[in-house]
Coordinates of C-alpha atoms and ligand atoms in Angstrom, one line a residue:
X250 CA 98.5 44.0 78.1
X251 CA 101.6 43.9 79.6
X252 CA 102.6 47.8 81.9
X253 CA 105.2 49.1 81.6
X254 CA 107.1 49.8 85.2
X255 CA 108.3 53.2 86.2
X256 CA 111.9 54.0 88.1
X257 CA 108.9 57.2 88.9
X258 CA 112.1 59.1 91.1
X259 CA 114.2 59.0 87.8
X260 CA 111.5 60.3 86.1
X261 CA 110.9 63.7 88.1
X262 CA 114.1 63.4 87.8
X263 CA 114.7 63.8 83.8
X264 CA 111.6 66.4 84.0
X265 CA 113.5 68.7 85.8
X266 CA 116.3 68.7 83.8
X267 CA 114.8 68.3 80.4
X268 CA 111.5 68.8 79.6
X269 CA 109.1 72.1 79.7
X270 CA 105.4 70.9 80.3
X271 CA 103.1 73.1 78.8
X272 CA 101.4 75.9 80.2
X273 CA 103.7 75.5 83.8
X274 CA 105.6 78.0 86.1
X275 CA 109.0 76.4 85.4
X276 CA 109.9 77.2 88.6
X277 CA 107.1 75.4 90.6
X278 CA 108.2 72.4 88.6
X279 CA 111.5 72.9 90.2
X280 CA 110.5 73.5 93.5
X281 CA 108.4 70.6 93.9
X282 CA 110.6 67.6 92.3
X283 CA 109.2 67.2 89.1
X284 CA 105.6 66.9 87.2
X285 CA 103.0 64.3 88.8
X286 CA 103.3 61.5 86.4
X287 CA 100.6 60.3 85.3
X288 CA 101.0 56.5 84.1
X289 CA 97.3 54.4 83.4
X290 CA 94.3 55.3 83.1
X291 CA 91.1 52.8 82.2
X292 CA 86.8 54.7 82.8
X293 CA 87.1 57.3 84.8
X294 CA 89.9 57.2 86.5
X295 CA 94.0 57.7 86.0
X296 CA 96.9 56.5 87.9
X297 CA 99.7 58.1 88.7
X298 CA 103.1 56.4 88.6
X299 CA 102.8 57.3 92.8
X300 CA 100.5 54.4 93.4
X301 CA 97.5 57.1 93.5
X302 CA 93.9 56.0 91.9
X303 CA 92.7 59.6 91.1
X304 CA 88.5 60.1 89.8
X305 CA 89.0 61.9 86.9
X306 CA 86.5 64.8 87.2
X307 CA 88.2 66.9 83.7
X308 CA 88.4 64.0 80.8
X309 CA 91.6 64.7 80.0
X310 CA 91.6 68.5 79.2
X311 CA 88.5 68.6 78.4
X312 CA 88.3 65.8 75.4
X313 CA 88.5 62.0 77.0
X314 CA 84.5 62.1 76.1
X315 CA 84.2 57.7 75.9
X316 CA 86.6 57.9 79.1
X317 CA 90.0 55.3 79.1
X318 CA 91.2 52.2 77.7
X319 CA 89.8 51.8 74.6
X320 CA 91.7 49.1 72.6
X321 CA 89.1 49.4 70.2
X322 CA 90.3 52.8 69.0
X323 CA 94.6 51.1 69.7
X324 CA 93.5 48.6 67.6
X325 CA 91.9 51.4 64.5
X326 CA 95.2 53.1 65.0
X327 CA 97.7 49.8 64.5
X328 CA 95.7 49.1 61.9
X329 CA 95.7 52.0 59.9
X330 CA 99.2 52.6 60.6
X331 CA 100.6 49.7 58.7
X332 CA 98.2 49.9 55.8
X333 CA 99.9 53.9 55.7
X334 CA 100.5 56.1 58.5
X335 CA 101.1 58.6 56.6
X336 CA 100.6 61.0 54.0
X337 CA 99.4 64.0 52.9
X338 CA 96.9 66.4 51.6
X339 CA 97.8 68.6 50.5
X340 CA 97.9 69.6 46.4
X341 CA 95.4 67.8 46.2
X342 CA 95.9 64.0 47.1
X343 CA 94.2 62.3 50.2
X344 CA 93.8 58.9 51.4
X345 CA 90.8 57.9 52.8
X346 CA 90.6 58.2 56.7
X347 CA 90.0 62.2 56.8
X348 CA 87.8 62.2 53.4
X349 CA 85.6 59.4 55.3
X350 CA 85.4 61.6 58.1
X351 CA 84.5 64.7 56.3
X352 CA 81.4 62.9 54.6
X353 CA 80.4 61.5 59.1
X354 CA 81.0 65.3 60.3
X355 CA 78.6 66.8 57.3
X356 CA 75.7 64.7 58.8
X357 CA 76.3 65.2 62.2
X358 CA 76.7 68.9 61.2
X359 CA 73.7 68.7 59.0
X360 CA 72.6 71.7 57.3
X361 CA 74.8 74.1 55.6
X362 CA 78.2 73.0 57.5
X363 CA 78.7 70.8 54.8
X364 CA 83.5 70.6 54.3
X365 CA 85.9 70.0 56.1
X366 CA 89.3 71.4 56.3
X367 CA 91.8 69.2 58.9
X368 CA 94.0 70.0 61.6
X369 CA 95.4 68.6 64.8
X370 CA 95.3 71.0 67.9
X371 CA 92.6 73.2 68.6
X372 CA 94.6 76.0 68.1
X373 CA 95.5 75.4 64.7
X374 CA 91.7 75.3 63.6
X375 CA 91.4 78.7 65.5
X376 CA 93.9 79.6 63.1
X377 CA 93.4 78.4 59.9
X378 CA 89.6 80.0 60.7
X379 CA 91.8 83.5 61.0
X380 CA 93.5 83.5 57.5
X381 CA 90.3 81.4 55.6
X382 CA 87.8 84.5 57.1
X383 CA 90.4 86.8 55.6
X384 CA 90.6 84.8 52.4
X385 CA 86.8 84.6 52.1
X386 CA 87.0 88.1 52.2
X387 CA 89.0 89.8 50.1
X388 CA 87.4 87.0 47.7
X389 CA 84.8 88.6 48.1
X390 CA 85.3 92.3 46.7
X391 CA 85.8 93.3 51.1
X392 CA 89.6 93.1 52.0
X393 CA 88.5 95.5 55.1
X394 CA 86.5 93.5 56.8
X395 CA 89.9 92.0 59.0
X396 CA 88.5 92.7 62.3
X397 CA 87.5 89.6 64.8
X398 CA 85.2 90.1 67.5
X399 CA 85.3 87.5 70.6
X400 CA 85.3 88.3 74.4
X401 CA 87.0 88.5 77.1
X402 CA 87.9 85.4 78.5
X403 CA 87.9 83.8 76.1
X404 CA 89.7 80.8 75.2
X405 CA 90.5 80.1 71.5
X406 CA 94.3 78.8 71.8
X407 CA 97.9 78.3 72.8
X408 CA 99.0 79.6 68.6
X409 CA 99.6 83.6 68.1
X410 CA 96.0 83.9 66.3
X411 CA 95.1 82.2 68.7
X412 CA 95.8 82.7 72.1
X413 CA 95.1 86.9 70.2
X414 CA 91.4 85.3 69.7
X415 CA 91.0 84.5 72.6
X416 CA 90.0 86.8 75.7
X417 CA 92.6 85.5 78.3
X418 CA 94.0 88.8 79.6
X419 CA 97.5 87.3 81.7
X420 CA 98.1 85.5 77.7
X421 CA 98.3 88.5 76.0
X422 CA 100.8 90.0 78.3
X423 CA 103.4 87.3 76.5
X424 CA 105.0 88.1 73.8
X425 CA 102.3 91.2 73.7
X426 CA 99.1 90.2 72.2
X427 CA 96.4 89.9 70.8
X428 CA 97.0 90.5 67.2
X429 CA 95.0 93.7 65.3
X430 CA 92.6 93.6 63.8
X431 CA 91.0 91.7 67.3
X432 CA 88.3 93.5 69.2
X433 CA 87.5 91.7 72.0
X434 CA 83.9 92.5 74.4
X435 CA 81.6 91.2 77.2
X436 CA 81.4 88.1 78.5
X437 CA 77.5 86.9 79.6
X438 CA 79.2 86.2 83.3
X439 CA 75.9 86.6 85.2
X440 CA 77.7 85.2 89.0
X441 CA 81.0 86.7 88.0
X442 CA 79.9 90.6 86.1
X443 CA 75.9 90.8 85.7
X444 CA 75.6 89.2 90.4
X445 CA 73.3 91.9 90.8
X446 CA 71.6 92.3 88.0
X447 CA 68.5 90.4 86.4
X448 CA 69.5 88.4 83.8
X449 CA 67.7 88.7 80.8
X450 CA 68.4 92.9 81.3
X451 CA 72.0 91.6 82.1
X452 CA 72.1 89.5 78.3
X453 CA 70.4 92.6 76.5
X454 CA 73.8 94.4 78.4
X455 CA 75.7 91.5 77.1
X456 CA 74.9 91.2 73.5
X457 CA 74.3 94.7 72.8
X458 CA 78.3 95.6 74.0
X459 CA 78.6 92.7 70.8
X460 CA 77.0 95.8 68.3
X461 CA 78.5 99.2 69.6
X462 CA 82.0 97.9 69.5
X463 CA 80.5 96.6 65.7
X464 CA 79.4 100.2 65.0
X465 CA 82.8 101.6 67.0
X466 CA 84.6 99.7 64.4
X467 CA 83.2 100.2 61.4
X468 CA 81.3 97.0 60.6
X469 CA 81.7 96.9 56.6
X470 CA 85.8 96.7 58.9
X471 CA 83.8 93.2 61.1
X472 CA 84.9 89.9 59.3
X473 CA 83.8 87.9 61.4
X474 CA 82.7 87.0 65.8
X475 CA 83.6 84.2 67.3
X476 CA 82.5 82.0 70.7
X477 CA 82.4 79.2 72.9
X478 CA 78.6 77.9 73.0
X479 CA 80.0 78.3 76.9
X480 CA 83.0 78.8 77.7
X481 CA 84.9 76.8 79.1
X482 CA 88.2 77.6 80.1
X483 CA 87.3 80.7 81.4
X484 CA 85.8 79.4 83.4
X485 CA 82.6 76.6 82.0
X486 CA 80.6 80.2 81.6
X487 CA 77.2 79.4 80.6
X488 CA 74.9 81.7 78.9
X489 CA 71.7 84.1 79.9
X490 CA 68.8 82.4 78.4
X491 CA 68.8 84.0 74.4
X492 CA 72.5 85.5 74.3
X493 CA 73.2 83.2 71.8
X494 CA 70.4 84.3 69.9
X495 CA 71.1 87.9 70.7
X496 CA 74.2 87.7 68.8
X497 CA 72.9 85.3 65.7
X498 CA 70.8 87.9 64.7
X499 CA 74.0 90.9 65.6
X500 CA 75.8 89.2 62.8
X501 CA 73.1 88.6 60.5
X502 CA 72.5 92.2 60.8
X503 CA 75.6 93.6 60.2
X504 CA 77.1 90.4 57.7
X505 CA 79.3 89.4 60.2
X506 CA 80.5 85.4 60.1
X507 CA 79.4 83.4 63.1
X508 CA 82.1 81.1 63.8
X509 CA 81.2 78.2 67.1
X510 CA 83.9 77.7 69.1
X511 CA 83.0 73.9 69.6
X512 CA 86.7 71.9 70.5
X513 CA 85.2 71.5 74.4
X514 CA 80.9 72.0 73.2
X515 CA 80.5 69.9 70.1
X516 CA 80.3 66.1 70.9
X517 CA 77.9 65.1 73.2
X518 CA 79.2 67.6 76.0
X519 CA 75.8 70.0 76.1
X520 CA 73.9 66.9 75.2
X521 CA 73.7 68.0 71.8
X522 CA 76.9 66.8 68.7
X523 CA 77.4 70.8 68.7
X524 CA 76.7 73.0 71.4
X525 CA 75.1 75.5 68.2
X526 CA 72.5 72.8 68.3
X527 CA 72.0 73.5 71.8
X528 CA 71.4 76.8 71.2
X529 CA 69.4 76.8 68.0
X530 CA 72.0 78.2 66.0
X531 CA 73.4 77.9 62.1
X532 CA 77.5 79.1 62.4
X533 CA 79.2 80.0 59.2
X534 CA 82.0 78.3 60.3
X535 CA 82.8 75.6 63.2
X536 CA 85.8 74.5 65.0
X537 CA 85.9 71.6 66.7
X538 CA 88.9 69.4 69.0
X539 CA 89.1 67.2 71.4
X540 CA 86.0 65.4 71.8
X541 CA 86.8 64.6 68.3
X542 CA 89.5 61.8 69.4
X543 CA 88.5 61.7 72.3
X544 CA 91.9 63.0 73.0
X545 CA 94.0 59.3 71.4
X546 CA 95.0 60.9 68.4
X547 CA 95.6 64.1 68.1
X548 CA 93.4 65.9 65.2
X549 CA 91.0 68.9 64.6
X550 CA 88.2 70.2 62.0
X551 CA 86.7 73.8 60.5
X552 CA 83.5 72.7 59.2
X553 CA 82.8 75.9 57.1
X554 CA 79.4 76.8 55.0
X555 CA 78.5 76.5 51.5
X556 CA 79.0 79.8 51.0
X557 CA 82.5 80.1 52.8
X558 CA 83.3 77.4 49.6
X559 CA 81.4 78.6 47.0
X560 CA 83.5 81.3 47.4
X561 CA 87.1 80.2 47.3
X562 CA 86.0 78.2 45.1
X563 CA 85.8 80.9 42.5
X564 CA 88.8 81.1 41.7
X565 CA 91.8 79.6 40.6
X566 CA 94.5 80.4 43.5
X567 CA 95.4 77.7 46.1
X568 CA 93.9 78.2 49.6
X569 CA 97.4 78.5 50.9
X570 CA 97.3 77.0 54.2
X571 CA 97.8 72.9 55.7
X572 CA 100.0 71.2 57.9
X573 CA 101.2 68.3 57.7
X574 CA 99.7 66.7 59.4
X575 CA 96.0 67.6 57.9
X576 CA 94.2 65.1 57.5
X577 CA 96.0 62.8 58.6
X578 CA 95.0 59.1 58.3
X579 CA 95.1 57.6 61.6
X580 CA 93.8 60.4 63.7
X581 CA 90.9 60.3 61.3
X582 CA 90.5 57.1 61.7
X583 CA 90.7 56.5 65.3
X584 CA 88.2 59.8 65.4
X585 CA 86.1 58.1 62.6
X586 CA 86.3 55.0 65.5
X587 CA 85.8 57.3 68.2
X588 CA 82.4 59.2 67.0
X589 CA 81.0 55.4 66.5
X590 CA 81.2 54.6 70.1
X591 CA 79.5 57.7 70.7
X592 CA 76.9 56.6 68.6
X593 CA 77.0 52.7 69.4
X594 CA 76.7 54.1 73.1
X595 CA 74.4 56.6 72.9
X596 CA 76.4 58.5 74.9
X597 CA 75.1 62.1 73.6
X598 CA 71.7 60.2 74.8
X599 CA 73.6 59.6 78.1
X600 CA 74.5 62.8 78.8
X601 CA 71.4 64.8 77.8
X602 CA 68.9 62.2 79.8
X603 CA 71.0 60.3 82.4
X604 CA 73.9 61.7 83.6
X605 CA 73.5 65.2 83.5
X606 CA 70.7 65.2 85.1
X607 CA 71.7 63.1 87.2
X608 CA 74.7 65.6 87.7
X609 CA 73.4 69.2 87.9
X610 CA 71.1 67.6 91.5
X611 CA 74.1 65.9 92.9
X612 CA 75.8 69.9 92.4
X613 CA 72.2 71.7 93.4
X614 CA 73.2 69.7 96.7
X615 CA 76.4 71.8 96.7
X616 CA 75.1 75.2 96.7
X617 CA 73.8 74.3 100.7
X618 CA 77.3 74.4 101.5
X619 CA 78.7 77.8 102.5
X620 CA 81.4 78.3 100.5
X621 CA 79.2 78.7 97.7
X622 CA 78.5 80.8 95.9
X623 CA 77.0 79.2 92.6
X624 CA 76.3 75.7 91.7
X625 CA 75.9 75.7 87.1
X626 CA 75.9 73.1 85.3
X627 CA 75.1 72.3 81.3
X628 CA 74.9 68.9 79.8
X629 CA 77.9 67.6 81.4
X630 CA 80.2 70.3 82.0
X631 CA 79.2 72.2 85.1
X632 CA 81.3 74.4 87.7
X633 CA 81.3 75.9 91.7
X634 CA 81.7 80.1 92.8
X635 CA 83.9 79.6 96.1
X636 CA 82.9 83.1 97.3
X637 CA 83.7 84.1 101.3
X638 CA 80.1 84.7 102.3
X639 CA 77.0 83.1 101.0
X640 CA 74.9 85.3 99.2
X641 CA 76.9 87.4 97.5
X642 CA 79.6 87.0 94.8
X643 CA 82.0 88.5 97.2
X644 CA 85.9 86.9 97.4
X645 CA 88.3 85.2 99.7
X646 CA 91.2 87.3 100.6
X647 CA 88.8 90.4 98.8
X648 CA 90.7 88.7 95.3
X649 CA 90.3 86.1 93.1
X650 CA 91.9 83.2 92.6
X651 CA 93.0 82.8 96.4
X652 CA 90.3 80.2 96.9
X653 CA 89.5 78.4 93.6
X654 CA 93.3 76.8 93.6
X655 CA 93.3 75.5 97.5
X656 CA 90.1 73.9 96.7
X657 CA 91.6 72.3 93.9
X658 CA 94.4 71.2 95.6
X659 CA 92.5 69.6 97.8
X660 CA 90.1 67.6 95.9
X661 CA 93.8 66.1 94.2
X662 CA 94.1 65.4 97.5
X663 CA 90.9 62.9 97.9
X664 CA 91.5 61.8 94.9
X665 CA 89.3 63.6 92.4
X666 CA 91.1 65.7 89.7
X667 CA 89.7 68.9 89.0
X668 CA 90.7 72.4 88.1
X669 CA 90.6 75.9 89.3
X670 CA 90.1 78.5 87.4
X671 CA 90.1 81.9 89.4
X672 CA 87.3 80.6 92.0
X673 CA 86.0 79.0 90.2
X674 CA 86.2 74.6 90.6
X675 CA 85.2 73.0 87.1
X676 CA 84.2 69.6 86.2
X677 CA 83.7 68.2 82.5
X678 CA 84.5 64.7 83.2
X679 CA 84.3 62.0 80.9
X680 CA 79.9 60.4 79.5
X681 CA 81.3 56.7 81.1
X682 CA 81.8 58.0 84.5
X683 CA 78.9 55.9 87.1
X684 CA 76.1 57.8 88.9
X685 CA 78.6 56.1 92.2
X686 CA 81.2 58.1 90.9
X687 CA 79.8 61.4 89.7
X688 CA 78.0 61.1 93.9
X689 CA 81.8 60.5 94.5
X690 CA 83.4 62.9 92.9
X691 CA 80.7 65.8 94.7
X692 CA 81.4 64.4 98.2
X693 CA 85.1 64.8 97.8
X694 CA 84.5 68.4 96.6
X695 CA 82.2 69.1 99.4
X696 CA 84.8 67.2 101.7
X697 CA 88.0 69.6 100.3
X698 CA 85.4 72.5 100.9
X699 CA 85.1 71.5 104.5
X700 CA 88.5 71.0 104.7
X701 CA 89.8 73.8 103.3
X702 CA 87.0 76.5 105.1
X703 CA 89.9 77.2 108.3
X704 CA 92.3 77.9 106.1
X705 CA 90.6 80.1 104.0
X706 CA 88.1 82.0 106.9
Ligands
PLP2169 N1 89.8 76.4 71.5 C1 88.8 76.4 72.7 C2 87.2 76.0 73.3 C3 90.0 75.4 73.3 O1 88.8 74.7 74.6 C4 90.9 75.5 73.2 C5 91.5 74.1 74.2 O2 91.6 74.0 75.0 C6 91.3 75.0 72.2 C7 90.4 75.8 71.3 C8 92.5 74.8 71.4 O3 93.2 74.0 71.7 P1 94.1 73.0 72.0 O4 94.6 72.5 73.2 O5 94.3 71.9 71.1 O6 95.2 73.4 70.7

């Protein structure tokens, strides 16, 4: 492969002059003279235009599960582009790849989740959920069931419906969100919200909060509960034992649909194909994206139960929802091959039996650091909590979010890409990361913590 030579200074200038990157402060983008420009990647390492090799502790954006540089994904895209680059799936047409991919996903999901609607992003998938659920209840003769219950600090995307379903208050401020019909309840964040509590009591309280809200809204008005098996963008929040079984029981008690947003947790991240399988629950709807194609193409999928499909089939009306790129043949062909790679290389087993436990052990070493309040992981996703005082969940400067970005920047400076969510340093590496790279990731974090403790104190 010939790699292009980029004029990085010129690209940075053009970036400031013309490009608005996602989820960014445009003032900061300008003040630092343009974005960091990533030009190449291989395995678990990204390379920027300034000549830095950076270990990617975030798999891009929680998505490049099979790692970078997979030539066969490029080849399959090329072949599909030459055969049929595009045709839509509107009005009862289709192309081979999305049909094959739907059948493949149905096999992985198992049980009753046998029908798949395609979109291009996780946000779009959750928009599909929003419209599908309300349409379902309308056909069922319960059109007043419109309300979605979600959690504070959840992330379900950046479209109007996605950001409304999400529970990020700083996102709600922009655009006057959430839209009506979304209720946010407490998140199962033991370290942050239940620090001094017995985890079982905290779990019962978090589940009870859902039931209380259902009763306050009126069970006959509640359409669905949506949640990520492990909240990713909210700071890798791993719920206490029994939480998901409790949530499922409450949903069943009131006949409410249960939606598992597997955009991060799907495709092996927790050591099973899907997070709901790890927690032993049966959702009615599953949203997936990211790991579906390992980020090589934009594609997402919304799986629904047969009850939902049969309900939609009980009327003649079209489900008047869909995107030009729903079931895009190139994206679907790449996703299929990506799943084939995960199966062939047994990457889900690798997460569960090898790198997951190895990562947990490596992270546990960080628990002893004076700045670390907790190190937690499940499968191959994890976080450390940065605290001002060991044994407490007290934060530097008496406020959330001061220390996290400082430690993150120190990590990036030392060659590790991680993200800071307030004062949690989060990690979600590619499944191909080696033991040596995991050790390096942890020792860079330790060094970054040492380096910044002076500044922080
Ligand atoms: N849902 C979850 C759980 C996510 O983590 C994300 C993105 O991070 C989304 C939805 C939105 O996906 P996208 O950014 O592809 O729209």
